[in-house]
Amino acid sequence: MKEWFLNLSVLEHIYFWLGIASTVFLIVQIILLCCSSFGGDVDTDGDGDIDVDTDSGVSIFTVKSLTAFFAVGSWSGLLTCALASDKLQWLSIIVALIVGSAALVAVWLLLRFMHKMQCNGAVQYDKLVGQHATVYVSVPAQRSGRGKVTLTAQGRFMELDAMTDGERLSVDENVEIVSTENECAVIKRIEKQAEENTAEPSTENENQ
């Protein structure tokens, strides 16, 4: 094993370490996803501003899909390097890009299917008004775009498209749903003072 590792070329080393890092990250995401599916309060990731929204409501370039791209692409490239001759090592780059892209699309299709199953009409959007949620994908200011929020409501964990009339809302911010429009939640930031006022009555009730 040591001799094999020392004989790797520079390109093979890149594939190897990129594959290790992305695979570990992918496993962590799967574990967190399983935890949230079983009722945990763990956010699976923060896709940030790299998302590109599509007509399906699910982004193609998310942390999950990009992780799958690098993990599958890296190991495919490394395997191609091992099978190809020295003069054909460049083919591994093409193979890595093609196979990685296929993995990215497969993950996107899976997320799209899950999104459709989640938003199949069973969600009663009008009853979500007043619910607190957590920003999952940052929400652009003044309805200039859509982000995403997660919350537990109606007996299940759900993810919703969201927009705001105010300032940009960053990942992990606590927000309140003020209305819903076309299966999209209109949200606002929960101010710290409001959170403290909400916590005070709870403390008084415990003392009684």
mmCIF file of N, CA and C in Angstrom, residues 77-205:
data_model
loop_
_atom_site.group_PDB
_atom_site.id
_atom_site.type_symbol
_atom_site.label_atom_id
_atom_site.label_comp_id
_atom_site.label_asym_id
_atom_site.label_seq_id
_atom_site.Cartn_x
_atom_site.Cartn_y
_atom_site.Cartn_z
ATOM 1 N N GLY A 77 -11.520 9.291 -11.950
ATOM 2 C CA GLY A 77 -10.269 9.745 -12.552
ATOM 3 C C GLY A 77 -9.085 8.929 -12.090
ATOM 4 N N LEU A 78 -9.047 8.605 -10.792
ATOM 5 C CA LEU A 78 -7.942 7.808 -10.252
ATOM 6 C C LEU A 78 -7.939 6.409 -10.853
ATOM 7 N N LEU A 79 -9.128 5.822 -10.988
ATOM 8 C CA LEU A 79 -9.218 4.484 -11.581
ATOM 9 C C LEU A 79 -8.788 4.510 -13.044
ATOM 10 N N THR A 80 -9.175 5.558 -13.765
ATOM 11 C CA THR A 80 -8.780 5.678 -15.174
ATOM 12 C C THR A 80 -7.265 5.811 -15.304
ATOM 13 N N CYS A 81 -6.651 6.573 -14.401
ATOM 14 C CA CYS A 81 -5.185 6.715 -14.417
ATOM 15 C C CYS A 81 -4.501 5.370 -14.206
ATOM 16 N N ALA A 82 -5.073 4.545 -13.342
ATOM 17 C CA ALA A 82 -4.472 3.239 -13.047
ATOM 18 C C ALA A 82 -4.579 2.293 -14.239
ATOM 19 N N LEU A 83 -5.644 2.442 -15.039
ATOM 20 C CA LEU A 83 -5.850 1.537 -16.173
ATOM 21 C C LEU A 83 -5.203 2.037 -17.459
ATOM 22 N N ALA A 84 -5.047 3.346 -17.591
ATOM 23 C CA ALA A 84 -4.504 3.923 -18.830
ATOM 24 C C ALA A 84 -2.980 3.961 -18.795
ATOM 25 N N SER A 85 -2.415 4.038 -19.963
ATOM 26 C CA SER A 85 -0.959 4.153 -20.051
ATOM 27 C C SER A 85 -0.532 5.579 -19.708
ATOM 28 N N ASP A 86 0.766 5.788 -19.560
ATOM 29 C CA ASP A 86 1.277 7.100 -19.177
ATOM 30 C C ASP A 86 0.915 8.174 -20.194
ATOM 31 N N LYS A 87 0.871 7.812 -21.470
ATOM 32 C CA LYS A 87 0.576 8.795 -22.511
ATOM 33 C C LYS A 87 -0.909 9.158 -22.576
ATOM 34 N N LEU A 88 -1.744 8.339 -21.933
ATOM 35 C CA LEU A 88 -3.192 8.575 -21.996
ATOM 36 C C LEU A 88 -3.773 9.013 -20.649
ATOM 37 N N GLN A 89 -2.892 9.503 -19.773
ATOM 38 C CA GLN A 89 -3.363 9.937 -18.460
ATOM 39 C C GLN A 89 -4.357 11.090 -18.571
ATOM 40 N N TRP A 90 -4.221 11.904 -19.630
ATOM 41 C CA TRP A 90 -5.118 13.056 -19.781
ATOM 42 C C TRP A 90 -6.568 12.629 -19.972
ATOM 43 N N LEU A 91 -6.776 11.377 -20.428
ATOM 44 C CA LEU A 91 -8.146 10.890 -20.597
ATOM 45 C C LEU A 91 -8.898 10.826 -19.269
ATOM 46 N N SER A 92 -8.125 10.692 -18.186
ATOM 47 C CA SER A 92 -8.761 10.589 -16.864
ATOM 48 C C SER A 92 -9.522 11.865 -16.515
ATOM 49 N N ILE A 93 -9.038 12.997 -17.013
ATOM 50 C CA ILE A 93 -9.714 14.268 -16.735
ATOM 51 C C ILE A 93 -11.090 14.289 -17.395
ATOM 52 N N ILE A 94 -11.146 13.817 -18.643
ATOM 53 C CA ILE A 94 -12.421 13.772 -19.357
ATOM 54 C C ILE A 94 -13.386 12.810 -18.668
ATOM 55 N N VAL A 95 -12.863 11.632 -18.296
ATOM 56 C CA VAL A 95 -13.702 10.633 -17.608
ATOM 57 C C VAL A 95 -14.216 11.186 -16.280
ATOM 58 N N ALA A 96 -13.329 11.850 -15.538
ATOM 59 C CA ALA A 96 -13.716 12.404 -14.246
ATOM 60 C C ALA A 96 -14.825 13.445 -14.402
ATOM 61 N N LEU A 97 -14.703 14.303 -15.411
ATOM 62 C CA LEU A 97 -15.706 15.341 -15.637
ATOM 63 C C LEU A 97 -17.052 14.736 -16.050
ATOM 64 N N ILE A 98 -17.008 13.730 -16.933
ATOM 65 C CA ILE A 98 -18.247 13.113 -17.407
ATOM 66 C C ILE A 98 -18.951 12.349 -16.293
ATOM 67 N N VAL A 99 -18.209 11.504 -15.593
ATOM 68 C CA VAL A 99 -18.806 10.700 -14.524
ATOM 69 C C VAL A 99 -19.244 11.586 -13.363
ATOM 70 N N GLY A 100 -18.424 12.586 -13.026
ATOM 71 C CA GLY A 100 -18.793 13.507 -11.955
ATOM 72 C C GLY A 100 -20.055 14.282 -12.286
ATOM 73 N N SER A 101 -20.165 14.725 -13.541
ATOM 74 C CA SER A 101 -21.363 15.450 -13.974
ATOM 75 C C SER A 101 -22.594 14.560 -13.912
ATOM 76 N N ALA A 102 -22.424 13.287 -14.272
ATOM 77 C CA ALA A 102 -23.545 12.346 -14.186
ATOM 78 C C ALA A 102 -24.005 12.185 -12.734
ATOM 79 N N ALA A 103 -23.045 12.139 -11.804
ATOM 80 C CA ALA A 103 -23.393 12.033 -10.381
ATOM 81 C C ALA A 103 -24.099 13.292 -9.909
ATOM 82 N N LEU A 104 -23.640 14.461 -10.365
ATOM 83 C CA LEU A 104 -24.267 15.723 -9.992
ATOM 84 C C LEU A 104 -25.722 15.761 -10.453
ATOM 85 N N VAL A 105 -25.960 15.360 -11.708
ATOM 86 C CA VAL A 105 -27.326 15.362 -12.244
ATOM 87 C C VAL A 105 -28.195 14.349 -11.502
ATOM 88 N N ALA A 106 -27.615 13.184 -11.172
ATOM 89 C CA ALA A 106 -28.377 12.159 -10.455
ATOM 90 C C ALA A 106 -28.826 12.664 -9.083
ATOM 91 N N VAL A 107 -27.933 13.346 -8.375
ATOM 92 C CA VAL A 107 -28.294 13.900 -7.068
ATOM 93 C C VAL A 107 -29.351 14.979 -7.218
ATOM 94 N N TRP A 108 -29.216 15.823 -8.258
ATOM 95 C CA TRP A 108 -30.213 16.868 -8.502
ATOM 96 C C TRP A 108 -31.586 16.272 -8.773
ATOM 97 N N LEU A 109 -31.636 15.215 -9.585
ATOM 98 C CA LEU A 109 -32.915 14.564 -9.886
ATOM 99 C C LEU A 109 -33.532 13.958 -8.629
ATOM 100 N N LEU A 110 -32.673 13.394 -7.774
ATOM 101 C CA LEU A 110 -33.161 12.823 -6.526
ATOM 102 C C LEU A 110 -33.738 13.906 -5.613
ATOM 103 N N LEU A 111 -33.025 15.028 -5.491
ATOM 104 C CA LEU A 111 -33.507 16.137 -4.677
ATOM 105 C C LEU A 111 -34.788 16.729 -5.261
ATOM 106 N N ARG A 112 -34.860 16.775 -6.581
ATOM 107 C CA ARG A 112 -36.060 17.293 -7.245
ATOM 108 C C ARG A 112 -37.257 16.405 -6.947
ATOM 109 N N PHE A 113 -37.035 15.083 -6.993
ATOM 110 C CA PHE A 113 -38.106 14.138 -6.684
ATOM 111 C C PHE A 113 -38.565 14.291 -5.234
ATOM 112 N N MET A 114 -37.596 14.422 -4.325
ATOM 113 C CA MET A 114 -37.932 14.589 -2.911
ATOM 114 C C MET A 114 -38.692 15.888 -2.677
ATOM 115 N N HIS A 115 -38.287 16.940 -3.426
ATOM 116 C CA HIS A 115 -38.964 18.231 -3.296
ATOM 117 C C HIS A 115 -40.413 18.130 -3.754
ATOM 118 N N LYS A 116 -40.660 17.420 -4.847
ATOM 119 C CA LYS A 116 -42.026 17.256 -5.344
ATOM 120 C C LYS A 116 -42.860 16.438 -4.372
ATOM 121 N N MET A 117 -42.250 15.419 -3.776
ATOM 122 C CA MET A 117 -42.967 14.607 -2.802
ATOM 123 C C MET A 117 -43.314 15.427 -1.563
ATOM 124 N N GLN A 118 -42.411 16.338 -1.218
ATOM 125 C CA GLN A 118 -42.595 17.157 -0.029
ATOM 126 C C GLN A 118 -43.650 18.229 -0.252
ATOM 127 N N CYS A 119 -43.733 18.750 -1.470
ATOM 128 C CA CYS A 119 -44.668 19.829 -1.788
ATOM 129 C C CYS A 119 -45.787 19.314 -2.686
ATOM 130 N N ASN A 120 -46.394 18.217 -2.298
ATOM 131 C CA ASN A 120 -47.412 17.585 -3.131
ATOM 132 C C ASN A 120 -48.819 18.065 -2.815
ATOM 133 N N GLY A 121 -48.968 19.169 -2.134
ATOM 134 C CA GLY A 121 -50.286 19.693 -1.818
ATOM 135 C C GLY A 121 -50.741 19.358 -0.409
ATOM 136 N N ALA A 122 -50.025 18.442 0.260
ATOM 137 C CA ALA A 122 -50.416 18.081 1.614
ATOM 138 C C ALA A 122 -50.076 19.195 2.600
ATOM 139 N N VAL A 123 -49.124 20.045 2.242
ATOM 140 C CA VAL A 123 -48.748 21.154 3.115
ATOM 141 C C VAL A 123 -49.833 22.229 3.059
ATOM 142 N N GLN A 124 -50.340 22.608 4.204
ATOM 143 C CA GLN A 124 -51.349 23.663 4.292
ATOM 144 C C GLN A 124 -50.618 24.979 4.544
ATOM 145 N N TYR A 125 -50.325 25.680 3.460
ATOM 146 C CA TYR A 125 -49.479 26.860 3.526
ATOM 147 C C TYR A 125 -50.088 27.978 4.366
ATOM 148 N N ASP A 126 -51.419 28.110 4.332
ATOM 149 C CA ASP A 126 -52.049 29.190 5.086
ATOM 150 C C ASP A 126 -51.877 29.021 6.584
ATOM 151 N N LYS A 127 -51.648 27.775 7.027
ATOM 152 C CA LYS A 127 -51.468 27.518 8.449
ATOM 153 C C LYS A 127 -50.014 27.666 8.903
ATOM 154 N N LEU A 128 -49.133 28.007 7.966
ATOM 155 C CA LEU A 128 -47.727 28.203 8.316
ATOM 156 C C LEU A 128 -47.450 29.630 8.777
ATOM 157 N N VAL A 129 -48.405 30.534 8.558
ATOM 158 C CA VAL A 129 -48.224 31.933 8.962
ATOM 159 C C VAL A 129 -48.061 32.013 10.478
ATOM 160 N N GLY A 130 -47.014 32.722 10.906
ATOM 161 C CA GLY A 130 -46.718 32.839 12.329
ATOM 162 C C GLY A 130 -45.703 31.831 12.832
ATOM 163 N N GLN A 131 -45.393 30.823 12.010
ATOM 164 C CA GLN A 131 -44.422 29.802 12.402
ATOM 165 C C GLN A 131 -43.001 30.363 12.308
ATOM 166 N N HIS A 132 -42.128 29.887 13.192
ATOM 167 C CA HIS A 132 -40.719 30.263 13.154
ATOM 168 C C HIS A 132 -39.954 29.248 12.318
ATOM 169 N N ALA A 133 -38.951 29.724 11.597
ATOM 170 C CA ALA A 133 -38.157 28.857 10.728
ATOM 171 C C ALA A 133 -36.699 29.288 10.772
ATOM 172 N N THR A 134 -35.839 28.496 10.145
ATOM 173 C CA THR A 134 -34.411 28.794 10.061
ATOM 174 C C THR A 134 -34.011 28.904 8.595
ATOM 175 N N VAL A 135 -33.257 29.942 8.266
ATOM 176 C CA VAL A 135 -32.826 30.136 6.887
ATOM 177 C C VAL A 135 -31.835 29.038 6.500
ATOM 178 N N TYR A 136 -32.148 28.358 5.406
ATOM 179 C CA TYR A 136 -31.339 27.227 4.926
ATOM 180 C C TYR A 136 -30.464 27.653 3.750
ATOM 181 N N VAL A 137 -31.036 28.468 2.868
ATOM 182 C CA VAL A 137 -30.298 29.105 1.774
ATOM 183 C C VAL A 137 -30.602 30.595 1.859
ATOM 184 N N SER A 138 -29.586 31.440 1.865
ATOM 185 C CA SER A 138 -29.757 32.867 2.086
ATOM 186 C C SER A 138 -30.840 33.463 1.184
ATOM 187 N N VAL A 139 -31.604 34.396 1.747
ATOM 188 C CA VAL A 139 -32.746 34.995 1.049
ATOM 189 C C VAL A 139 -32.378 36.409 0.601
ATOM 190 N N PRO A 140 -32.387 36.707 -0.698
ATOM 191 C CA PRO A 140 -32.054 38.051 -1.194
ATOM 192 C C PRO A 140 -33.034 39.104 -0.689
ATOM 193 N N ALA A 141 -32.572 40.342 -0.616
ATOM 194 C CA ALA A 141 -33.402 41.436 -0.099
ATOM 195 C C ALA A 141 -34.472 41.857 -1.102
ATOM 196 N N GLN A 142 -35.542 42.450 -0.559
ATOM 197 C CA GLN A 142 -36.590 43.094 -1.357
ATOM 198 C C GLN A 142 -37.141 42.200 -2.481
ATOM 199 N N ARG A 143 -37.326 40.953 -2.185
ATOM 200 C CA ARG A 143 -37.929 40.005 -3.130
ATOM 201 C C ARG A 143 -37.185 39.936 -4.471
ATOM 202 N N SER A 144 -35.878 40.172 -4.426
ATOM 203 C CA SER A 144 -35.083 40.126 -5.655
ATOM 204 C C SER A 144 -34.720 38.697 -6.046
ATOM 205 N N GLY A 145 -35.071 37.744 -5.229
ATOM 206 C CA GLY A 145 -34.796 36.342 -5.504
ATOM 207 C C GLY A 145 -35.365 35.491 -4.385
ATOM 208 N N ARG A 146 -35.197 34.203 -4.506
ATOM 209 C CA ARG A 146 -35.718 33.278 -3.504
ATOM 210 C C ARG A 146 -34.598 32.531 -2.795
ATOM 211 N N GLY A 147 -34.818 32.267 -1.525
ATOM 212 C CA GLY A 147 -33.928 31.409 -0.759
ATOM 213 C C GLY A 147 -34.737 30.237 -0.249
ATOM 214 N N LYS A 148 -34.284 29.623 0.818
ATOM 215 C CA LYS A 148 -35.009 28.493 1.393
ATOM 216 C C LYS A 148 -34.953 28.558 2.918
ATOM 217 N N VAL A 149 -35.998 28.053 3.553
ATOM 218 C CA VAL A 149 -36.048 27.942 5.011
ATOM 219 C C VAL A 149 -36.458 26.521 5.367
ATOM 220 N N THR A 150 -36.085 26.110 6.573
ATOM 221 C CA THR A 150 -36.506 24.811 7.084
ATOM 222 C C THR A 150 -37.257 25.023 8.387
ATOM 223 N N LEU A 151 -38.217 24.157 8.647
ATOM 224 C CA LEU A 151 -38.981 24.219 9.888
ATOM 225 C C LEU A 151 -39.673 22.891 10.105
ATOM 226 N N THR A 152 -40.132 22.694 11.319
ATOM 227 C CA THR A 152 -40.926 21.523 11.650
ATOM 228 C C THR A 152 -42.344 21.998 11.912
ATOM 229 N N ALA A 153 -43.270 21.577 11.070
ATOM 230 C CA ALA A 153 -44.665 21.992 11.189
ATOM 231 C C ALA A 153 -45.555 20.907 10.614
ATOM 232 N N GLN A 154 -46.796 20.879 11.066
ATOM 233 C CA GLN A 154 -47.783 19.910 10.586
ATOM 234 C C GLN A 154 -47.268 18.479 10.704
ATOM 235 N N GLY A 155 -46.493 18.263 11.755
ATOM 236 C CA GLY A 155 -46.024 16.915 12.064
ATOM 237 C C GLY A 155 -44.856 16.415 11.248
ATOM 238 N N ARG A 156 -44.152 17.312 10.542
ATOM 239 C CA ARG A 156 -43.008 16.847 9.770
ATOM 240 C C ARG A 156 -42.003 17.969 9.547
ATOM 241 N N PHE A 157 -40.784 17.562 9.196
ATOM 242 C CA PHE A 157 -39.717 18.505 8.867
ATOM 243 C C PHE A 157 -39.863 18.870 7.398
ATOM 244 N N MET A 158 -39.863 20.181 7.089
ATOM 245 C CA MET A 158 -40.063 20.594 5.708
ATOM 246 C C MET A 158 -39.114 21.708 5.305
ATOM 247 N N GLU A 159 -38.933 21.831 4.002
ATOM 248 C CA GLU A 159 -38.099 22.869 3.402
ATOM 249 C C GLU A 159 -38.964 23.666 2.440
ATOM 250 N N LEU A 160 -38.947 24.992 2.545
ATOM 251 C CA LEU A 160 -39.804 25.844 1.726
ATOM 252 C C LEU A 160 -38.993 26.912 1.008
ATOM 253 N N ASP A 161 -39.446 27.287 -0.183
ATOM 254 C CA ASP A 161 -38.899 28.471 -0.843
ATOM 255 C C ASP A 161 -39.315 29.691 -0.031
ATOM 256 N N ALA A 162 -38.469 30.713 -0.005
ATOM 257 C CA ALA A 162 -38.768 31.885 0.819
ATOM 258 C C ALA A 162 -38.254 33.158 0.171
ATOM 259 N N MET A 163 -38.942 34.251 0.454
ATOM 260 C CA MET A 163 -38.489 35.574 0.038
ATOM 261 C C MET A 163 -38.839 36.565 1.143
ATOM 262 N N THR A 164 -38.263 37.758 1.082
ATOM 263 C CA THR A 164 -38.478 38.734 2.135
ATOM 264 C C THR A 164 -38.663 40.127 1.542
ATOM 265 N N ASP A 165 -39.400 40.965 2.273
ATOM 266 C CA ASP A 165 -39.586 42.356 1.865
ATOM 267 C C ASP A 165 -38.503 43.256 2.449
ATOM 268 N N GLY A 166 -37.700 42.707 3.347
ATOM 269 C CA GLY A 166 -36.684 43.508 4.021
ATOM 270 C C GLY A 166 -35.283 43.257 3.506
ATOM 271 N N GLU A 167 -34.314 43.292 4.438
ATOM 272 C CA GLU A 167 -32.911 43.107 4.092
ATOM 273 C C GLU A 167 -32.603 41.639 3.817
ATOM 274 N N ARG A 168 -31.424 41.406 3.247
ATOM 275 C CA ARG A 168 -30.974 40.050 2.961
ATOM 276 C C ARG A 168 -30.862 39.251 4.250
ATOM 277 N N LEU A 169 -31.321 38.004 4.213
ATOM 278 C CA LEU A 169 -31.282 37.125 5.371
ATOM 279 C C LEU A 169 -30.244 36.034 5.125
ATOM 280 N N SER A 170 -29.325 35.894 6.051
ATOM 281 C CA SER A 170 -28.227 34.943 5.894
ATOM 282 C C SER A 170 -28.604 33.567 6.417
ATOM 283 N N VAL A 171 -27.776 32.578 6.077
ATOM 284 C CA VAL A 171 -27.984 31.203 6.519
ATOM 285 C C VAL A 171 -27.971 31.123 8.045
ATOM 286 N N ASP A 172 -28.861 30.315 8.607
ATOM 287 C CA ASP A 172 -28.988 30.035 10.046
ATOM 288 C C ASP A 172 -29.688 31.147 10.825
ATOM 289 N N GLU A 173 -30.169 32.194 10.156
ATOM 290 C CA GLU A 173 -30.931 33.218 10.874
ATOM 291 C C GLU A 173 -32.325 32.698 11.216
ATOM 292 N N ASN A 174 -32.830 33.123 12.387
ATOM 293 C CA ASN A 174 -34.178 32.759 12.801
ATOM 294 C C ASN A 174 -35.176 33.756 12.214
ATOM 295 N N VAL A 175 -36.218 33.246 11.586
ATOM 296 C CA VAL A 175 -37.188 34.106 10.908
ATOM 297 C C VAL A 175 -38.608 33.670 11.250
ATOM 298 N N GLU A 176 -39.548 34.532 10.891
ATOM 299 C CA GLU A 176 -40.966 34.230 11.089
ATOM 300 C C GLU A 176 -41.679 34.329 9.742
ATOM 301 N N ILE A 177 -42.582 33.404 9.489
ATOM 302 C CA ILE A 177 -43.363 33.423 8.263
ATOM 303 C C ILE A 177 -44.532 34.381 8.447
ATOM 304 N N VAL A 178 -44.599 35.436 7.642
ATOM 305 C CA VAL A 178 -45.653 36.442 7.779
ATOM 306 C C VAL A 178 -46.788 36.224 6.778
ATOM 307 N N SER A 179 -46.510 35.541 5.667
ATOM 308 C CA SER A 179 -47.547 35.208 4.699
ATOM 309 C C SER A 179 -46.992 34.177 3.722
ATOM 310 N N THR A 180 -47.839 33.650 2.871
ATOM 311 C CA THR A 180 -47.413 32.700 1.839
ATOM 312 C C THR A 180 -48.011 33.118 0.503
ATOM 313 N N GLU A 181 -47.219 32.980 -0.556
ATOM 314 C CA GLU A 181 -47.667 33.332 -1.901
ATOM 315 C C GLU A 181 -47.150 32.297 -2.889
ATOM 316 N N ASN A 182 -48.069 31.632 -3.561
ATOM 317 C CA ASN A 182 -47.702 30.651 -4.588
ATOM 318 C C ASN A 182 -46.706 29.616 -4.058
ATOM 319 N N GLU A 183 -47.051 29.027 -2.905
ATOM 320 C CA GLU A 183 -46.230 27.995 -2.273
ATOM 321 C C GLU A 183 -44.840 28.508 -1.910
ATOM 322 N N CYS A 184 -44.750 29.797 -1.659
ATOM 323 C CA CYS A 184 -43.496 30.424 -1.224
ATOM 324 C C CYS A 184 -43.772 31.219 0.048
ATOM 325 N N ALA A 185 -42.922 31.062 1.048
ATOM 326 C CA ALA A 185 -43.114 31.752 2.320
ATOM 327 C C ALA A 185 -42.499 33.146 2.275
ATOM 328 N N VAL A 186 -43.255 34.138 2.725
ATOM 329 C CA VAL A 186 -42.731 35.496 2.887
ATOM 330 C C VAL A 186 -42.311 35.617 4.349
ATOM 331 N N ILE A 187 -41.040 35.924 4.582
ATOM 332 C CA ILE A 187 -40.507 35.859 5.943
ATOM 333 C C ILE A 187 -39.916 37.196 6.373
ATOM 334 N N LYS A 188 -39.712 37.310 7.679
ATOM 335 C CA LYS A 188 -39.026 38.469 8.239
ATOM 336 C C LYS A 188 -38.125 37.996 9.359
ATOM 337 N N ARG A 189 -37.094 38.782 9.638
ATOM 338 C CA ARG A 189 -36.137 38.446 10.686
ATOM 339 C C ARG A 189 -36.791 38.581 12.057
ATOM 340 N N ILE A 190 -36.499 37.651 12.944
ATOM 341 C CA ILE A 190 -36.958 37.733 14.327
ATOM 342 C C ILE A 190 -35.924 38.528 15.118
ATOM 343 N N GLU A 191 -36.315 39.687 15.607
ATOM 344 C CA GLU A 191 -35.390 40.527 16.361
ATOM 345 C C GLU A 191 -35.084 39.899 17.717
ATOM 346 N N LYS A 192 -33.888 40.153 18.221
ATOM 347 C CA LYS A 192 -33.470 39.567 19.490
ATOM 348 C C LYS A 192 -34.381 39.989 20.642
ATOM 349 N N GLN A 193 -34.836 41.241 20.614
ATOM 350 C CA GLN A 193 -35.686 41.723 21.677
ATOM 351 C C GLN A 193 -36.993 40.935 21.722
ATOM 352 N N ALA A 194 -37.528 40.609 20.539
ATOM 353 C CA ALA A 194 -38.759 39.841 20.484
ATOM 354 C C ALA A 194 -38.553 38.439 21.030
ATOM 355 N N GLU A 195 -37.380 37.860 20.736
ATOM 356 C CA GLU A 195 -37.084 36.525 21.248
ATOM 357 C C GLU A 195 -36.986 36.538 22.768
ATOM 358 N N GLU A 196 -36.376 37.599 23.333
ATOM 359 C CA GLU A 196 -36.246 37.695 24.783
ATOM 360 C C GLU A 196 -37.611 37.855 25.443
ATOM 361 N N ASN A 197 -38.492 38.663 24.831
ATOM 362 C CA ASN A 197 -39.832 38.850 25.380
ATOM 363 C C ASN A 197 -40.628 37.559 25.348
ATOM 364 N N THR A 198 -40.379 36.741 24.317
ATOM 365 C CA THR A 198 -41.072 35.461 24.214
ATOM 366 C C THR A 198 -40.576 34.491 25.270
ATOM 367 N N ALA A 199 -39.286 34.599 25.593
ATOM 368 C CA ALA A 199 -38.700 33.679 26.572
ATOM 369 C C ALA A 199 -39.098 34.026 27.994
ATOM 370 N N GLU A 200 -39.374 35.308 28.322
ATOM 371 C CA GLU A 200 -39.694 35.718 29.681
ATOM 372 C C GLU A 200 -40.961 35.068 30.223
ATOM 373 N N PRO A 201 -42.086 35.044 29.505
ATOM 374 C CA PRO A 201 -43.274 34.380 30.034
ATOM 375 C C PRO A 201 -43.052 32.910 30.316
ATOM 376 N N SER A 202 -42.245 32.253 29.484
ATOM 377 C CA SER A 202 -41.956 30.840 29.714
ATOM 378 C C SER A 202 -41.236 30.639 31.019
ATOM 379 N N THR A 203 -40.294 31.548 31.326
ATOM 380 C CA THR A 203 -39.551 31.462 32.580
ATOM 381 C C THR A 203 -40.458 31.680 33.780
ATOM 382 N N GLU A 204 -41.383 32.641 33.670
ATOM 383 C CA GLU A 204 -42.314 32.921 34.751
ATOM 384 C C GLU A 204 -43.243 31.734 35.007
ATOM 385 N N ASN A 205 -43.678 31.085 33.941
ATOM 386 C CA ASN A 205 -44.556 29.926 34.090
ATOM 387 C C ASN A 205 -43.843 28.788 34.805
#
